mmCIF file of N, CA, C and O in Angstrom:
data_model
loop_
_atom_site.group_PDB
_atom_site.id
_atom_site.type_symbol
_atom_site.label_atom_id
_atom_site.label_comp_id
_atom_site.label_asym_id
_atom_site.label_seq_id
_atom_site.Cartn_x
_atom_site.Cartn_y
_atom_site.Cartn_z
ATOM 1 N N MET A 1 -49.162 12.283 12.996
ATOM 2 C CA MET A 1 -49.570 10.939 12.596
ATOM 3 C C MET A 1 -48.234 10.092 12.372
ATOM 4 O O MET A 1 -47.361 10.704 11.374
ATOM 5 N N SER A 2 -47.708 8.881 12.469
ATOM 6 C CA SER A 2 -46.990 8.013 11.937
ATOM 7 C C SER A 2 -47.738 7.052 11.567
ATOM 8 O O SER A 2 -48.548 6.300 11.550
ATOM 9 N N THR A 3 -46.563 6.593 10.680
ATOM 10 C CA THR A 3 -47.027 5.105 9.561
ATOM 11 C C THR A 3 -46.337 4.010 10.377
ATOM 12 O O THR A 3 -45.657 3.765 10.895
ATOM 13 N N ALA A 4 -46.834 3.133 10.330
ATOM 14 C CA ALA A 4 -45.898 1.724 9.897
ATOM 15 C C ALA A 4 -44.799 1.666 10.110
ATOM 16 O O ALA A 4 -43.488 0.783 11.276
ATOM 17 N N ASP A 5 -44.118 2.514 8.911
ATOM 18 C CA ASP A 5 -42.863 2.150 7.966
ATOM 19 C C ASP A 5 -41.843 3.030 9.084
ATOM 20 O O ASP A 5 -40.634 3.127 9.022
ATOM 21 N N ASP A 6 -42.513 3.592 10.301
ATOM 22 C CA ASP A 6 -41.642 4.485 10.848
ATOM 23 C C ASP A 6 -40.684 4.001 11.555
ATOM 24 O O ASP A 6 -39.558 4.553 11.717
ATOM 25 N N ASN A 7 -40.896 3.202 12.444
ATOM 26 C CA ASN A 7 -39.770 1.581 13.358
ATOM 27 C C ASN A 7 -39.285 1.232 12.373
ATOM 28 O O ASN A 7 -38.573 0.589 13.356
ATOM 29 N N ALA A 8 -39.323 0.743 11.305
ATOM 30 C CA ALA A 8 -38.496 -0.182 10.535
ATOM 31 C C ALA A 8 -37.078 0.723 10.532
ATOM 32 O O ALA A 8 -37.381 1.575 10.192
ATOM 33 N N PRO A 9 -36.305 -0.817 10.081
ATOM 34 C CA PRO A 9 -35.114 -0.216 10.090
ATOM 35 C C PRO A 9 -34.736 -0.365 8.541
ATOM 36 O O PRO A 9 -34.973 -0.392 8.048
ATOM 37 N N ALA A 10 -33.538 0.640 8.650
ATOM 38 C CA ALA A 10 -33.049 0.816 7.074
ATOM 39 C C ALA A 10 -32.413 -0.327 6.266
ATOM 40 O O ALA A 10 -31.907 -0.655 7.210
ATOM 41 N N PRO A 11 -32.747 0.031 5.522
ATOM 42 C CA PRO A 11 -32.110 -1.734 4.902
ATOM 43 C C PRO A 11 -30.800 -1.370 5.000
ATOM 44 O O PRO A 11 -30.346 0.176 4.352
ATOM 45 N N ARG A 12 -29.453 -2.173 5.291
ATOM 46 C CA ARG A 12 -28.095 -2.073 5.029
ATOM 47 C C ARG A 12 -27.882 -2.024 3.798
ATOM 48 O O ARG A 12 -27.735 -2.556 2.895
ATOM 49 N N VAL A 13 -26.909 -0.632 3.228
ATOM 50 C CA VAL A 13 -26.387 -1.394 2.120
ATOM 51 C C VAL A 13 -24.759 -1.426 2.058
ATOM 52 O O VAL A 13 -23.796 -0.532 3.432
ATOM 53 N N PRO A 14 -24.476 -2.720 1.740
ATOM 54 C CA PRO A 14 -23.163 -2.392 1.691
ATOM 55 C C PRO A 14 -22.078 -1.721 0.940
ATOM 56 O O PRO A 14 -22.593 -0.708 0.504
ATOM 57 N N ARG A 15 -21.185 -1.159 2.253
ATOM 58 C CA ARG A 15 -20.019 -0.439 1.975
ATOM 59 C C ARG A 15 -19.136 -1.344 0.935
ATOM 60 O O ARG A 15 -18.930 -1.765 0.925
ATOM 61 N N SER A 16 -18.461 0.103 -0.017
ATOM 62 C CA SER A 16 -17.863 -0.229 -1.284
ATOM 63 C C SER A 16 -16.576 -1.168 -0.306
ATOM 64 O O SER A 16 -15.716 -0.216 0.781
ATOM 65 N N THR A 17 -15.922 -2.349 -0.554
ATOM 66 C CA THR A 17 -14.686 -2.666 0.114
ATOM 67 C C THR A 17 -13.846 -2.315 0.122
ATOM 68 O O THR A 17 -12.873 -1.752 0.638
ATOM 69 N N LEU A 18 -13.174 -1.512 -1.283
ATOM 70 C CA LEU A 18 -12.063 -0.297 -1.379
ATOM 71 C C LEU A 18 -12.245 0.963 -0.922
ATOM 72 O O LEU A 18 -10.859 1.323 -0.016
ATOM 73 N N LEU A 19 -13.472 1.500 -0.810
ATOM 74 C CA LEU A 19 -13.461 2.644 0.442
ATOM 75 C C LEU A 19 -13.291 1.872 1.575
ATOM 76 O O LEU A 19 -12.853 2.826 2.108
ATOM 77 N N ALA A 20 -13.909 0.526 2.988
ATOM 78 C CA ALA A 20 -13.816 0.518 3.718
ATOM 79 C C ALA A 20 -12.402 0.616 3.801
ATOM 80 O O ALA A 20 -11.728 0.659 4.748
ATOM 81 N N ALA A 21 -11.562 -0.392 3.367
ATOM 82 C CA ALA A 21 -9.618 -0.534 2.774
ATOM 83 C C ALA A 21 -9.433 0.677 2.990
ATOM 84 O O ALA A 21 -8.149 0.807 3.600
ATOM 85 N N ALA A 22 -9.764 1.540 2.382
ATOM 86 C CA ALA A 22 -8.844 3.164 2.446
ATOM 87 C C ALA A 22 -8.782 3.777 3.594
ATOM 88 O O ALA A 22 -8.365 4.322 3.698
ATOM 89 N N ARG A 23 -9.823 2.987 4.517
ATOM 90 C CA ARG A 23 -10.018 4.112 5.623
ATOM 91 C C ARG A 23 -9.468 3.277 7.046
ATOM 92 O O ARG A 23 -8.991 3.951 7.783
ATOM 93 N N ASP A 24 -8.720 2.384 6.481
ATOM 94 C CA ASP A 24 -8.559 0.780 7.248
ATOM 95 C C ASP A 24 -6.757 1.293 7.757
ATOM 96 O O ASP A 24 -6.291 2.002 6.985
ATOM 97 N N ARG A 25 -6.505 1.913 8.615
ATOM 98 C CA ARG A 25 -4.970 1.917 8.907
ATOM 99 C C ARG A 25 -4.059 1.064 8.689
ATOM 100 O O ARG A 25 -2.508 1.480 8.491
ATOM 101 N N ARG A 26 -4.806 0.090 9.142
ATOM 102 C CA ARG A 26 -3.779 -0.824 9.033
ATOM 103 C C ARG A 26 -3.369 -1.333 7.369
ATOM 104 O O ARG A 26 -2.301 -1.608 6.948
ATOM 105 N N VAL A 27 -4.057 -1.341 6.139
ATOM 106 C CA VAL A 27 -4.126 -1.083 4.846
ATOM 107 C C VAL A 27 -2.453 0.098 4.769
ATOM 108 O O VAL A 27 -1.870 -0.472 4.210
ATOM 109 N N TRP A 28 -2.837 1.167 4.901
ATOM 110 C CA TRP A 28 -2.438 2.180 4.932
ATOM 111 C C TRP A 28 -0.482 1.806 5.644
ATOM 112 O O TRP A 28 0.256 1.924 4.544
ATOM 113 N N LEU A 29 -0.411 1.088 6.827
ATOM 114 C CA LEU A 29 0.957 0.821 7.515
ATOM 115 C C LEU A 29 1.405 -0.379 6.349
ATOM 116 O O LEU A 29 2.770 -0.828 6.225
ATOM 117 N N ILE A 30 0.232 -1.663 5.707
ATOM 118 C CA ILE A 30 1.313 -2.549 5.098
ATOM 119 C C ILE A 30 1.536 -1.851 3.913
ATOM 120 O O ILE A 30 2.900 -2.445 3.103
ATOM 121 N N LEU A 31 1.103 -0.771 2.961
ATOM 122 C CA LEU A 31 1.388 -0.175 1.850
ATOM 123 C C LEU A 31 2.965 0.317 2.347
ATOM 124 O O LEU A 31 3.447 0.741 1.591
ATOM 125 N N ALA A 32 2.733 1.129 3.368
ATOM 126 C CA ALA A 32 4.093 1.845 3.896
ATOM 127 C C ALA A 32 5.213 1.041 4.034
ATOM 128 O O ALA A 32 6.556 1.124 3.517
ATOM 129 N N VAL A 33 4.971 -0.393 4.437
ATOM 130 C CA VAL A 33 6.179 -1.031 4.711
ATOM 131 C C VAL A 33 6.256 -2.076 3.550
ATOM 132 O O VAL A 33 7.704 -2.389 2.732
ATOM 133 N N VAL A 34 5.695 -2.358 2.665
ATOM 134 C CA VAL A 34 5.749 -3.054 1.232
ATOM 135 C C VAL A 34 6.670 -1.563 0.513
ATOM 136 O O VAL A 34 7.810 -1.861 -0.077
ATOM 137 N N ALA A 35 6.212 -0.353 0.614
ATOM 138 C CA ALA A 35 6.914 0.810 -0.549
ATOM 139 C C ALA A 35 8.578 0.906 0.369
ATOM 140 O O ALA A 35 9.573 1.208 -0.044
ATOM 141 N N ALA A 36 8.180 0.860 1.439
ATOM 142 C CA ALA A 36 9.327 0.953 2.275
ATOM 143 C C ALA A 36 10.633 -0.363 1.687
ATOM 144 O O ALA A 36 12.071 -0.129 1.588
ATOM 145 N N THR A 37 10.198 -1.599 2.333
ATOM 146 C CA THR A 37 10.727 -2.233 1.693
ATOM 147 C C THR A 37 11.242 -2.288 0.037
ATOM 148 O O THR A 37 12.779 -2.490 -0.258
ATOM 149 N N LEU A 38 10.468 -1.676 -0.996
ATOM 150 C CA LEU A 38 11.160 -1.990 -2.423
ATOM 151 C C LEU A 38 12.106 -0.759 -2.531
ATOM 152 O O LEU A 38 13.118 -1.259 -3.485
ATOM 153 N N LEU A 39 12.101 -0.088 -1.338
ATOM 154 C CA LEU A 39 12.825 1.572 -1.632
ATOM 155 C C LEU A 39 14.172 1.091 -1.514
ATOM 156 O O LEU A 39 15.434 0.986 -2.104
ATOM 157 N N VAL A 40 14.550 0.107 -0.025
ATOM 158 C CA VAL A 40 15.813 -0.246 0.314
ATOM 159 C C VAL A 40 15.916 -1.190 -0.806
ATOM 160 O O VAL A 40 17.130 -1.087 -0.950
ATOM 161 N N CYS A 41 15.479 -2.146 -1.354
ATOM 162 C CA CYS A 41 16.001 -3.200 -2.277
ATOM 163 C C CYS A 41 16.737 -2.611 -3.108
ATOM 164 O O CYS A 41 17.568 -2.749 -4.018
ATOM 165 N N CYS A 42 15.902 -1.658 -3.899
ATOM 166 C CA CYS A 42 16.151 -0.957 -5.056
ATOM 167 C C CYS A 42 17.821 0.173 -4.967
ATOM 168 O O CYS A 42 18.400 -0.027 -6.184
ATOM 169 N N CYS A 43 17.709 0.624 -4.186
ATOM 170 C CA CYS A 43 18.977 1.348 -3.441
ATOM 171 C C CYS A 43 19.780 0.984 -3.591
ATOM 172 O O CYS A 43 20.609 0.819 -3.765
ATOM 173 N N SER A 44 19.811 -0.137 -2.542
ATOM 174 C CA SER A 44 20.606 -0.894 -2.529
ATOM 175 C C SER A 44 21.530 -2.204 -3.491
ATOM 176 O O SER A 44 22.373 -1.657 -3.841
ATOM 177 N N ALA A 45 21.073 -2.537 -4.222
ATOM 178 C CA ALA A 45 21.123 -2.843 -5.774
ATOM 179 C C ALA A 45 21.896 -2.090 -6.537
ATOM 180 O O ALA A 45 22.739 -2.020 -6.972
ATOM 181 N N VAL A 46 21.011 -0.764 -6.585
ATOM 182 C CA VAL A 46 21.845 0.600 -7.140
ATOM 183 C C VAL A 46 23.132 0.486 -6.586
ATOM 184 O O VAL A 46 24.276 1.091 -7.290
ATOM 185 N N LEU A 47 23.465 0.807 -4.879
ATOM 186 C CA LEU A 47 24.280 0.685 -5.114
ATOM 187 C C LEU A 47 25.739 -0.125 -4.635
ATOM 188 O O LEU A 47 26.677 -0.343 -5.578
ATOM 189 N N GLY A 48 25.308 -1.242 -5.128
ATOM 190 C CA GLY A 48 25.836 -2.261 -5.057
ATOM 191 C C GLY A 48 26.223 -2.014 -6.793
ATOM 192 O O GLY A 48 27.413 -2.746 -7.147
ATOM 193 N N VAL A 49 25.606 -2.165 -7.594
ATOM 194 C CA VAL A 49 26.361 -1.602 -9.095
ATOM 195 C C VAL A 49 26.747 -0.985 -9.216
ATOM 196 O O VAL A 49 28.496 -0.974 -10.023
ATOM 197 N N VAL A 50 26.559 0.201 -8.750
ATOM 198 C CA VAL A 50 27.828 1.561 -8.539
ATOM 199 C C VAL A 50 29.264 0.945 -7.927
ATOM 200 O O VAL A 50 30.065 1.438 -8.482
ATOM 201 N N LEU A 51 28.981 0.451 -6.967
ATOM 202 C CA LEU A 51 30.697 0.002 -6.120
ATOM 203 C C LEU A 51 31.037 -1.109 -7.324
ATOM 204 O O LEU A 51 31.975 -1.052 -6.634
ATOM 205 N N SER A 52 30.223 -1.593 -7.252
ATOM 206 C CA SER A 52 30.987 -3.604 -8.508
ATOM 207 C C SER A 52 32.035 -2.218 -9.791
ATOM 208 O O SER A 52 33.008 -2.837 -10.175
ATOM 209 N N TRP A 53 31.581 -1.165 -10.336
ATOM 210 C CA TRP A 53 31.800 -0.440 -11.434
ATOM 211 C C TRP A 53 32.338 0.537 -10.661
ATOM 212 O O TRP A 53 33.979 0.167 -11.183
ATOM 213 N N SER A 54 32.618 0.722 -9.458
ATOM 214 C CA SER A 54 34.176 1.741 -9.044
ATOM 215 C C SER A 54 34.622 0.543 -8.920
ATOM 216 O O SER A 54 36.355 0.797 -8.633
ATOM 217 N N GLY A 55 34.635 -0.673 -8.536
ATOM 218 C CA GLY A 55 35.804 -1.689 -7.882
ATOM 219 C C GLY A 55 36.402 -2.311 -9.500
ATOM 220 O O GLY A 55 37.175 -3.444 -9.080
ATOM 221 N N GLY A 56 35.980 -2.144 -10.426
ATOM 222 C CA GLY A 56 36.457 -2.621 -11.448
ATOM 223 C C GLY A 56 35.096 -3.833 -12.156
ATOM 224 O O GLY A 56 36.655 -5.031 -12.594
ATOM 225 N N LEU A 57 35.074 -4.178 -11.477
ATOM 226 C CA LEU A 57 34.169 -5.377 -11.599
ATOM 227 C C LEU A 57 33.570 -6.147 -13.055
ATOM 228 O O LEU A 57 33.357 -7.143 -13.725
ATOM 229 N N PHE A 58 32.980 -4.921 -13.728
ATOM 230 C CA PHE A 58 32.496 -5.059 -14.420
ATOM 231 C C PHE A 58 33.560 -4.010 -15.836
ATOM 232 O O PHE A 58 32.580 -3.540 -16.808
ATOM 233 N N ASP A 59 34.825 -4.989 -15.506
ATOM 234 C CA ASP A 59 35.607 -3.841 -16.338
ATOM 235 C C ASP A 59 35.587 -4.957 -17.902
ATOM 236 O O ASP A 59 35.665 -5.995 -18.035
ATOM 237 N N PRO A 60 35.435 -4.110 -18.913
ATOM 238 C CA PRO A 60 35.052 -4.277 -20.564
ATOM 239 C C PRO A 60 36.354 -5.309 -20.643
ATOM 240 O O PRO A 60 36.211 -5.993 -22.064
ATOM 241 N N ARG A 61 37.235 -4.806 -20.403
ATOM 242 C CA ARG A 61 38.693 -5.311 -21.098
ATOM 243 C C ARG A 61 38.862 -6.750 -21.361
ATOM 244 O O ARG A 61 38.676 -7.887 -20.264
#
């Protein structure tokens, strides 16, 4: 026996937008590009400071 509700579509439950974003590879690609950019910028800033110190630019005299 079947009832009238057997063929009714299931109600759509909205997915969590955070969960949907975490499954999207484009989001991870964007985050990787941002992280790499920050890493390059920070390393180049540190390298510039070290080279300036070694060159005597920040001489306290």
